Amino acid sequence: MEFERDLIAVLLVVESVNDKNKLLYKYEEIRTYKRIQEPVTFYTPYSIVIAKDFDPPSVKDDDASRRTFLNFDETTLSILTSPYSYGNHVEAQVDDVIFVGHTLGLENNKNLKSFAIFFALRAIAKASVILSYQEMSKRIGTAIRCEEQRASYLNQEYAKLISVIQQHDIEANDRLVNRIPNEDNEKEREEKDQTKQKIYSTMVEQSVLAATLKQIYIDLQVSGEINITINNWLNVSCCLPHRSVPINCPLDTDQVFHVLTNAEQYLKPYYGLLLVIDPSALLASLPTDSSSTLNTLVRHLRSSYSLSRLSIETSIPLSQIYRLTAHLVYWGRAKIIYPIHDDNIYIISPDADISKQGSLSRLYKETFQNTSNYPTLQEALAEYSDAITFYDHISRNDNETDLRERLQCVEWLLRHRLLIQVHYYYYLLLPNDDRSDFKDEYKQTRLPRSRAPLVRILSEITPLRE
């Protein structure tokens, strides 16, 4: 399982009526880093001091941005996330860490002026990834603001979090009075870090909003999707579309994001749709207020159906079929294929993982443990070593059960991108056509350009003088 590498932390910042911007809560993955001791050097008037605060973002070191984020205290984070205006995307970068969010103002509120959900990311994150997090921050913040207007949800959670901070401040002052002078700075720094982690852990136990933000971070790290309920009332579902992109995709992340967000305009009636998860699991994961048309589409979906035939079978307009298909592809629940027919030709993908110890081999055994035709993944792929039609793979002795297993096997291999389809393209060329305009067009587009003669004309050659 691949985790989200760009996400560092999630933050909740608020701007109260009587105070400036304040970091109220943050959650990050707890990791322990060894502090690197700086080598002892002797100062000379000719030495050059290198400013380490302006190191370029590291591409190879995934933990460099996390170590940089640990050096930011709460005051610095509050300044970096201060809103310049309300209702706009906010983006601030310091070294190899970038903060993205969407600040929302609160009107006619006695305690708070604005708030925002911020995500700390690696600075080398793609522009499409940053935009996805900003839109996610906007949707989460909008739901929280609606609950604040309906039931004062944010004010209640704000009071809980502030009380936790005040309680720990009192305990910290008591320890400061009883602290032994000349205590080790390293030990004091570790105690402060442990105290902060204790504060945030207490916030999660006492505040529903803090627990929700923690769950958002975990879900984004694991699956790249969130499906949360704000104040047990409003459902918020978001996803990072770049997480649904296959690892062997030749396109750049930004290009794939553009295709996924505009997938509806790329669809054709002769395309097919293949679910990448079990249909029953997909129906179970849909919210209660989901579209009934989507449920109808999933129940009638077949890998041998084109989108136009799906429209006929379900009595759903083709334009709506396009919208539902684009939605499933955007969320990584389905992929676009050509409908499976007898004339299709499938071969092994050049990027296929065919190792016996791989995760796909184990998953194949679990999925097809009761089949007798192809007990292992390697035997199933060996059937498609030659570029022959799907009909030629079918034996005359195959019954309906064998045909169904063979179709399910092809669907599974296509779903995990182990097979690719071979296409033949035929071009009709008419070089002897009598139409002069066609001849000119054919000469300009199809015929190779005439090469310059290698030998000059005799009149152009200067005679040699004796």
Coordinates of C-alpha atoms in Angstrom, one line a residue:
M1 CA 0.0 0.0 0.0
E2 CA 1.4 3.4 -1.0
F3 CA 0.9 6.2 1.4
E4 CA 0.5 9.9 0.7
R5 CA 4.0 11.3 0.7
D6 CA 3.1 15.0 0.1
L7 CA 1.0 15.4 3.2
I8 CA 2.8 16.4 6.4
A9 CA 0.2 17.7 8.8
V10 CA -3.4 19.1 9.1
L11 CA -4.0 22.3 11.1
L12 CA -6.9 24.2 12.4
V13 CA -6.4 28.0 12.8
V14 CA -8.9 30.5 14.0
E15 CA -9.0 34.3 14.3
S16 CA -11.0 35.4 17.3
V17 CA -12.6 38.8 17.8
N18 CA -10.1 39.9 20.6
D19 CA -7.0 38.1 19.3
K20 CA -5.0 37.6 16.2
N21 CA -4.7 34.4 14.2
K22 CA -4.1 31.4 16.5
L23 CA -3.1 27.8 15.8
L24 CA -5.8 25.8 17.7
Y25 CA -5.0 22.3 16.7
K26 CA -2.6 20.3 14.5
Y27 CA -2.1 16.6 13.8
E28 CA 1.0 15.1 12.2
E29 CA 2.5 11.7 12.0
I30 CA 4.7 11.1 15.1
R31 CA 8.2 10.2 14.0
T32 CA 11.4 10.3 15.9
Y33 CA 14.4 11.9 14.3
K34 CA 17.9 11.9 15.6
R35 CA 19.4 15.3 15.9
I36 CA 22.5 15.6 13.7
Q37 CA 25.4 17.1 15.6
E38 CA 27.1 19.9 13.7
P39 CA 30.9 19.4 13.2
V40 CA 33.1 21.6 15.4
T41 CA 34.8 24.2 13.2
F42 CA 37.1 27.1 14.1
Y43 CA 36.1 30.6 13.1
T44 CA 38.5 32.6 10.9
P45 CA 38.0 36.0 9.3
Y46 CA 38.1 34.3 5.9
S47 CA 35.4 31.7 6.6
I48 CA 32.1 31.7 4.6
V49 CA 28.9 31.2 6.4
I50 CA 26.3 29.2 4.4
A51 CA 22.7 30.1 5.2
K52 CA 21.0 26.8 5.8
D53 CA 17.6 28.4 6.0
F54 CA 17.4 28.7 2.3
D55 CA 18.2 25.1 1.2
P56 CA 16.4 24.0 -1.9
P57 CA 13.6 21.5 -1.5
S58 CA 14.9 17.9 -1.4
V59 CA 13.4 15.5 -3.9
K60 CA 15.1 12.3 -2.7
D61 CA 14.7 12.8 1.1
D62 CA 11.0 12.3 1.9
D63 CA 11.6 13.3 5.6
A64 CA 13.4 16.6 5.0
S65 CA 10.1 18.5 4.8
R66 CA 8.9 16.8 8.0
R67 CA 12.0 17.8 9.8
T68 CA 11.6 21.4 8.6
F69 CA 8.0 21.4 9.8
L70 CA 9.1 20.3 13.3
N71 CA 11.2 23.5 13.6
F72 CA 8.1 25.7 13.3
D73 CA 6.6 26.7 16.6
E74 CA 2.9 27.6 17.1
T75 CA 3.6 31.3 16.8
T76 CA 5.3 30.9 13.4
L77 CA 2.5 28.6 12.2
S78 CA -0.1 31.2 13.2
I79 CA 1.8 33.9 11.3
L80 CA 2.2 31.8 8.2
T81 CA -1.5 30.9 8.1
S82 CA -2.8 34.5 8.8
P83 CA -5.6 35.4 6.3
Y84 CA -5.1 38.3 4.0
S85 CA -8.7 38.1 2.8
Y86 CA -11.7 35.8 3.4
G87 CA -13.2 33.4 0.9
N88 CA -9.9 32.8 -1.1
H89 CA -7.3 30.1 -1.4
V90 CA -4.2 30.7 0.8
E91 CA -0.8 29.4 -0.1
A92 CA 2.5 30.1 1.8
Q93 CA 5.8 28.4 1.3
V94 CA 8.8 28.4 3.6
D95 CA 11.8 26.4 2.5
D96 CA 10.6 22.9 1.5
V97 CA 7.2 23.2 3.3
I98 CA 4.1 24.7 1.7
F99 CA 0.9 25.6 3.6
V100 CA -2.4 25.5 1.6
G101 CA -5.9 26.2 2.8
H102 CA -9.1 28.2 2.3
T103 CA -10.0 30.9 4.8
L104 CA -13.7 31.5 5.6
G105 CA -15.1 34.4 7.4
L106 CA -17.8 34.3 10.1
E107 CA -20.5 37.0 10.1
N108 CA -22.4 38.1 13.2
N109 CA -20.3 35.9 15.4
K110 CA -19.5 37.0 18.9
N111 CA -16.3 35.1 19.4
L112 CA -14.7 34.3 16.0
K113 CA -14.0 36.3 12.9
S114 CA -12.6 33.6 10.6
F115 CA -11.2 30.1 10.6
A116 CA -9.4 27.7 8.1
I117 CA -8.3 24.1 7.7
F118 CA -4.7 24.1 6.5
F119 CA -2.6 21.3 5.0
A120 CA 1.1 21.3 5.3
L121 CA 2.6 19.7 2.2
R122 CA 6.0 19.1 0.7
A123 CA 7.0 22.1 -1.5
I124 CA 7.7 19.8 -4.5
A125 CA 4.1 18.7 -4.7
K126 CA 2.5 19.2 -8.1
A127 CA 0.2 22.1 -8.8
S128 CA -2.8 19.8 -9.3
V129 CA -2.1 18.2 -5.9
I130 CA -2.0 21.6 -4.2
L131 CA -5.3 22.6 -5.9
S132 CA -6.9 19.3 -4.7
Y133 CA -6.0 20.1 -1.1
Q134 CA -7.2 23.7 -1.4
E135 CA -10.6 22.5 -2.7
M136 CA -10.8 19.9 0.1
S137 CA -10.1 22.6 2.7
K138 CA -12.9 24.7 1.2
R139 CA -15.4 21.9 1.3
I140 CA -14.6 20.9 4.9
G141 CA -14.6 24.6 6.0
T142 CA -17.9 25.3 4.3
A143 CA -19.5 22.3 6.1
I144 CA -18.1 23.5 9.4
R145 CA -19.4 27.1 8.8
C146 CA -22.9 25.7 8.0
E147 CA -23.0 23.8 11.3
E148 CA -21.8 26.9 13.1
Q149 CA -24.7 28.9 11.7
R150 CA -27.1 26.1 12.5
A151 CA -26.0 24.9 15.9
S152 CA -22.9 27.0 17.0
Y153 CA -20.8 24.0 16.4
L154 CA -17.4 25.8 15.9
N155 CA -17.9 28.0 19.0
Q156 CA -18.5 24.9 21.2
E157 CA -15.5 23.1 19.8
Y158 CA -13.4 26.3 20.2
A159 CA -14.4 26.5 23.9
K160 CA -13.3 22.9 24.5
L161 CA -9.9 23.3 22.8
I162 CA -9.2 26.6 24.6
S163 CA -10.0 25.0 27.9
V164 CA -7.5 22.2 27.2
I165 CA -4.8 24.7 26.3
Q166 CA -5.4 26.8 29.4
Q167 CA -5.3 23.7 31.7
H168 CA -2.0 22.7 30.3
D169 CA -0.6 26.2 30.6
I170 CA -1.4 26.2 34.3
E171 CA 0.4 22.9 34.8
A172 CA 3.4 24.1 32.8
N173 CA 3.7 27.2 35.0
D174 CA 3.7 25.0 38.1
R175 CA 6.5 22.9 36.6
L176 CA 8.4 26.1 35.7
V177 CA 8.4 27.3 39.3
N178 CA 9.7 24.0 40.5
R179 CA 12.3 23.5 37.7
I180 CA 15.9 23.1 38.7
P181 CA 18.2 25.9 37.3
N182 CA 20.7 25.2 34.5
E183 CA 18.7 22.2 33.2
D184 CA 19.9 20.6 30.0
N185 CA 18.4 22.4 26.9
E186 CA 18.1 19.1 25.0
K187 CA 16.1 17.5 27.8
E188 CA 13.9 20.6 28.1
R189 CA 13.2 20.6 24.4
E190 CA 12.1 16.9 24.5
E191 CA 9.8 17.7 27.5
K192 CA 8.2 20.5 25.5
D193 CA 7.6 18.2 22.6
Q194 CA 6.1 15.5 24.8
T195 CA 3.8 18.2 26.4
K196 CA 2.6 19.4 23.1
Q197 CA 1.8 15.8 22.0
K198 CA -0.1 15.3 25.3
I199 CA -2.1 18.4 24.7
Y200 CA -3.1 17.4 21.2
S201 CA -4.0 13.9 22.4
T202 CA -6.2 15.4 25.1
M203 CA -7.9 17.5 22.5
V204 CA -8.8 14.5 20.4
E205 CA -10.4 12.9 23.5
Q206 CA -12.5 15.9 24.4
S207 CA -13.2 17.5 21.0
V208 CA -15.2 15.9 18.2
L209 CA -13.7 18.4 15.7
A210 CA -10.1 17.5 16.7
A211 CA -10.9 13.8 16.3
T212 CA -12.4 14.5 12.9
L213 CA -9.3 16.3 11.7
K214 CA -7.2 13.4 12.9
Q215 CA -9.3 11.0 11.0
I216 CA -9.0 13.2 7.9
Y217 CA -5.2 12.9 8.1
I218 CA -5.3 9.1 8.5
D219 CA -7.7 8.6 5.7
L220 CA -5.8 10.8 3.3
Q221 CA -2.6 8.9 4.2
V222 CA -4.1 5.5 3.7
S223 CA -6.6 5.8 0.8
G224 CA -6.5 9.4 -0.4
E225 CA -10.2 9.8 0.4
I226 CA -12.3 11.2 3.2
N227 CA -15.9 10.4 4.0
I228 CA -16.7 12.2 7.2
T229 CA -19.8 13.7 9.0
I230 CA -19.6 17.1 10.5
N231 CA -21.5 17.3 13.8
N232 CA -23.4 14.1 12.9
W233 CA -25.3 16.1 10.4
L234 CA -23.4 17.1 7.2
N235 CA -21.6 14.5 5.1
V236 CA -18.3 15.6 3.4
S237 CA -16.7 13.3 0.8
C238 CA -13.6 14.3 -1.1
C239 CA -10.7 12.5 -2.8
L240 CA -7.3 13.1 -4.2
P241 CA -7.7 12.1 -7.8
H242 CA -3.9 11.5 -8.3
R243 CA -4.1 8.6 -5.9
S244 CA -6.4 6.7 -8.3
V245 CA -3.8 7.0 -11.1
P246 CA -1.9 3.8 -11.9
I247 CA 1.8 3.7 -11.0
N248 CA 2.8 2.9 -14.6
C249 CA 0.8 5.7 -16.1
P250 CA 2.9 7.5 -18.8
L251 CA 1.2 10.9 -18.2
D252 CA 2.3 13.5 -15.7
T253 CA 0.3 14.1 -12.6
D254 CA -1.0 17.5 -13.7
Q255 CA -2.0 16.0 -17.1
V256 CA -3.8 13.2 -15.5
F257 CA -5.6 15.6 -13.2
H258 CA -6.8 17.6 -16.2
V259 CA -8.0 14.5 -17.9
L260 CA -9.9 13.2 -14.8
T261 CA -11.5 16.6 -14.1
N262 CA -12.6 16.8 -17.7
A263 CA -13.3 13.1 -18.3
E264 CA -16.8 13.7 -19.6
Q265 CA -15.7 15.4 -22.7
Y266 CA -13.3 12.6 -23.6
L267 CA -15.9 9.8 -23.4
K268 CA -17.3 8.1 -26.5
P269 CA -20.5 6.0 -27.0
Y270 CA -18.5 2.9 -27.9
Y271 CA -16.4 3.0 -24.8
G272 CA -17.0 0.5 -22.0
L273 CA -16.8 0.7 -18.2
L274 CA -15.1 -1.8 -15.8
L275 CA -15.4 -1.5 -12.1
V276 CA -12.1 -1.9 -10.2
I277 CA -13.9 -3.0 -6.9
D278 CA -16.7 -5.4 -6.2
P279 CA -20.1 -4.0 -7.2
S280 CA -21.7 -5.0 -3.9
A281 CA -18.9 -3.2 -2.0
L282 CA -19.4 -0.1 -4.1
L283 CA -23.1 0.0 -3.5
A284 CA -22.5 -0.5 0.3
S285 CA -20.1 2.4 0.4
L286 CA -22.5 4.9 -1.2
P287 CA -24.2 7.4 1.2
T288 CA -27.9 7.0 1.9
D289 CA -28.7 10.1 -0.1
S290 CA -26.8 9.0 -3.2
S291 CA -28.4 9.1 -6.6
S292 CA -30.7 6.2 -7.5
T293 CA -29.5 6.5 -11.1
L294 CA -26.0 5.6 -10.0
N295 CA -27.3 2.5 -8.2
T296 CA -29.1 1.5 -11.4
L297 CA -26.0 2.0 -13.5
V298 CA -23.9 -0.2 -11.1
R299 CA -26.4 -3.0 -11.1
H300 CA -26.7 -3.2 -14.9
L301 CA -23.1 -2.7 -15.6
R302 CA -21.4 -5.4 -17.7
S303 CA -17.9 -5.5 -19.1
S304 CA -19.3 -6.4 -22.6
Y305 CA -21.6 -3.4 -22.6
S306 CA -20.8 -0.1 -24.3
L307 CA -21.9 3.2 -22.8
S308 CA -24.6 3.5 -25.5
R309 CA -25.9 0.1 -24.8
L310 CA -25.9 0.9 -21.0
S311 CA -28.1 3.9 -21.9
I312 CA -30.5 1.6 -23.7
E313 CA -30.6 -1.1 -21.0
T314 CA -31.1 1.3 -18.1
S315 CA -33.2 4.0 -19.9
I316 CA -30.8 6.6 -18.7
P317 CA -29.8 9.4 -21.1
L318 CA -26.4 9.1 -22.6
S319 CA -25.3 12.5 -21.3
Q320 CA -26.1 11.4 -17.7
I321 CA -24.3 8.1 -18.4
Y322 CA -21.2 10.2 -19.2
R323 CA -21.5 12.2 -16.0
L324 CA -21.8 9.1 -13.8
T325 CA -18.9 7.4 -15.6
A326 CA -16.7 10.4 -15.2
H327 CA -17.6 10.5 -11.5
L328 CA -16.7 6.8 -11.0
V329 CA -13.4 7.3 -12.9
Y330 CA -12.5 10.4 -10.9
W331 CA -13.0 8.5 -7.7
G332 CA -10.9 5.6 -8.9
R333 CA -13.9 3.2 -8.8
A334 CA -13.8 2.3 -12.5
K335 CA -11.7 2.5 -15.6
I336 CA -12.5 3.0 -19.2
I337 CA -12.0 0.0 -21.5
Y338 CA -13.3 -1.2 -24.8
P339 CA -16.1 -3.7 -24.3
I340 CA -15.0 -7.3 -24.1
H341 CA -15.9 -9.1 -27.3
D342 CA -14.8 -12.2 -29.1
D343 CA -12.7 -10.2 -31.7
N344 CA -10.6 -8.4 -29.0
I345 CA -6.9 -9.2 -28.9
Y346 CA -5.2 -9.1 -25.5
I347 CA -1.5 -9.5 -24.6
I348 CA 0.5 -9.2 -21.5
S349 CA 1.3 -5.7 -20.4
P350 CA 5.0 -4.8 -20.5
D351 CA 4.7 -3.4 -17.0
A352 CA 3.0 -6.5 -15.5
D353 CA 4.2 -7.9 -12.2
I354 CA 4.4 -11.6 -13.0
S355 CA 6.6 -12.6 -10.1
K356 CA 5.3 -15.6 -8.1
Q357 CA 6.0 -13.9 -4.8
G358 CA 4.3 -10.7 -5.7
S359 CA 1.2 -9.3 -4.1
L360 CA -0.9 -9.8 -7.2
S361 CA 0.0 -13.5 -7.3
R362 CA -1.3 -13.9 -3.8
L363 CA -4.4 -11.9 -4.5
Y364 CA -5.1 -14.0 -7.7
K365 CA -5.0 -17.2 -5.6
E366 CA -7.4 -15.8 -3.1
T367 CA -9.8 -14.6 -5.8
F368 CA -9.7 -17.8 -8.0
Q369 CA -9.0 -20.4 -5.5
N370 CA -11.9 -22.6 -6.6
T371 CA -11.2 -22.4 -10.3
S372 CA -9.6 -25.4 -12.2
N373 CA -8.6 -23.7 -15.4
Y374 CA -5.9 -21.3 -14.2
P375 CA -4.9 -21.9 -10.6
T376 CA -2.0 -19.5 -10.7
L377 CA -1.5 -16.0 -12.1
Q378 CA 1.4 -17.2 -14.3
E379 CA -0.7 -19.8 -16.0
A380 CA -3.5 -17.3 -16.6
L381 CA -1.0 -14.8 -18.2
A382 CA 0.7 -17.6 -20.3
E383 CA -2.6 -17.9 -22.2
Y384 CA -2.2 -14.4 -23.6
S385 CA 1.4 -14.7 -24.7
D386 CA 0.3 -14.8 -28.4
A387 CA -1.7 -12.0 -30.1
I388 CA -4.8 -14.0 -31.0
T389 CA -8.4 -13.1 -30.6
F390 CA -10.3 -13.8 -27.4
Y391 CA -12.5 -16.2 -29.3
D392 CA -9.5 -18.4 -30.1
H393 CA -8.8 -18.8 -26.4
I394 CA -12.2 -20.5 -25.9
S395 CA -12.1 -24.2 -26.2
R396 CA -14.9 -26.1 -27.8
N397 CA -15.3 -28.2 -24.7
D398 CA -15.9 -25.2 -22.4
N399 CA -19.2 -25.1 -20.8
E400 CA -21.0 -22.1 -19.4
T401 CA -19.2 -22.2 -16.1
D402 CA -15.8 -22.3 -17.9
L403 CA -16.8 -19.4 -20.1
R404 CA -17.9 -17.4 -17.1
E405 CA -14.6 -18.1 -15.3
R406 CA -12.6 -17.2 -18.4
L407 CA -14.5 -13.8 -18.6
Q408 CA -14.0 -13.1 -14.9
C409 CA -10.3 -13.9 -15.3
V410 CA -9.9 -11.4 -18.2
E411 CA -11.8 -8.8 -16.2
W412 CA -9.5 -9.3 -13.2
L413 CA -6.4 -9.1 -15.4
L414 CA -7.7 -5.9 -17.0
R415 CA -8.7 -4.4 -13.7
H416 CA -5.1 -4.8 -12.4
R417 CA -3.6 -3.6 -15.6
L418 CA -1.9 -6.9 -16.4
L419 CA -3.3 -7.1 -19.9
I420 CA -3.5 -4.6 -22.7
Q421 CA -5.6 -4.6 -25.8
V422 CA -4.0 -4.6 -29.2
H423 CA -5.8 -2.5 -31.8
Y424 CA -5.5 -2.6 -35.6
Y425 CA -5.9 0.6 -37.6
Y426 CA -6.7 0.4 -41.3
Y427 CA -6.0 3.3 -43.7
L428 CA -7.5 3.5 -47.2
L429 CA -5.1 5.1 -49.7
L430 CA -6.1 5.8 -53.2
P431 CA -3.1 7.0 -55.1
N432 CA -4.7 6.5 -58.6
D433 CA -7.7 8.6 -57.9
D434 CA -8.6 11.0 -60.8
R435 CA -9.4 13.9 -58.6
S436 CA -6.6 16.4 -58.8
D437 CA -7.3 17.9 -55.3
F438 CA -7.0 14.4 -53.7
K439 CA -3.7 13.9 -55.5
D440 CA -2.3 17.1 -54.2
E441 CA -3.4 16.4 -50.7
Y442 CA -2.0 12.9 -50.9
K443 CA 1.3 14.1 -52.2
Q444 CA 1.6 16.7 -49.4
T445 CA 0.6 14.4 -46.5
R446 CA 1.5 10.9 -47.5
L447 CA 4.2 10.8 -50.1
P448 CA 7.8 11.3 -48.8
R449 CA 9.5 14.5 -49.8
S450 CA 11.8 14.4 -52.8
R451 CA 15.4 14.6 -51.9
A452 CA 17.8 17.1 -53.4
P453 CA 20.0 15.6 -56.2
L454 CA 23.5 14.7 -55.1
V455 CA 25.2 15.7 -58.4
R456 CA 24.9 19.2 -59.6
I457 CA 24.1 20.1 -63.2
L458 CA 27.1 20.3 -65.4
S459 CA 26.5 24.0 -66.1
E460 CA 26.8 24.7 -62.4
I461 CA 30.2 23.0 -62.0
T462 CA 33.1 25.4 -62.3
P463 CA 35.7 24.0 -64.7
L464 CA 39.1 23.4 -63.3
R465 CA 41.8 25.6 -64.6
E466 CA 45.0 24.0 -65.6

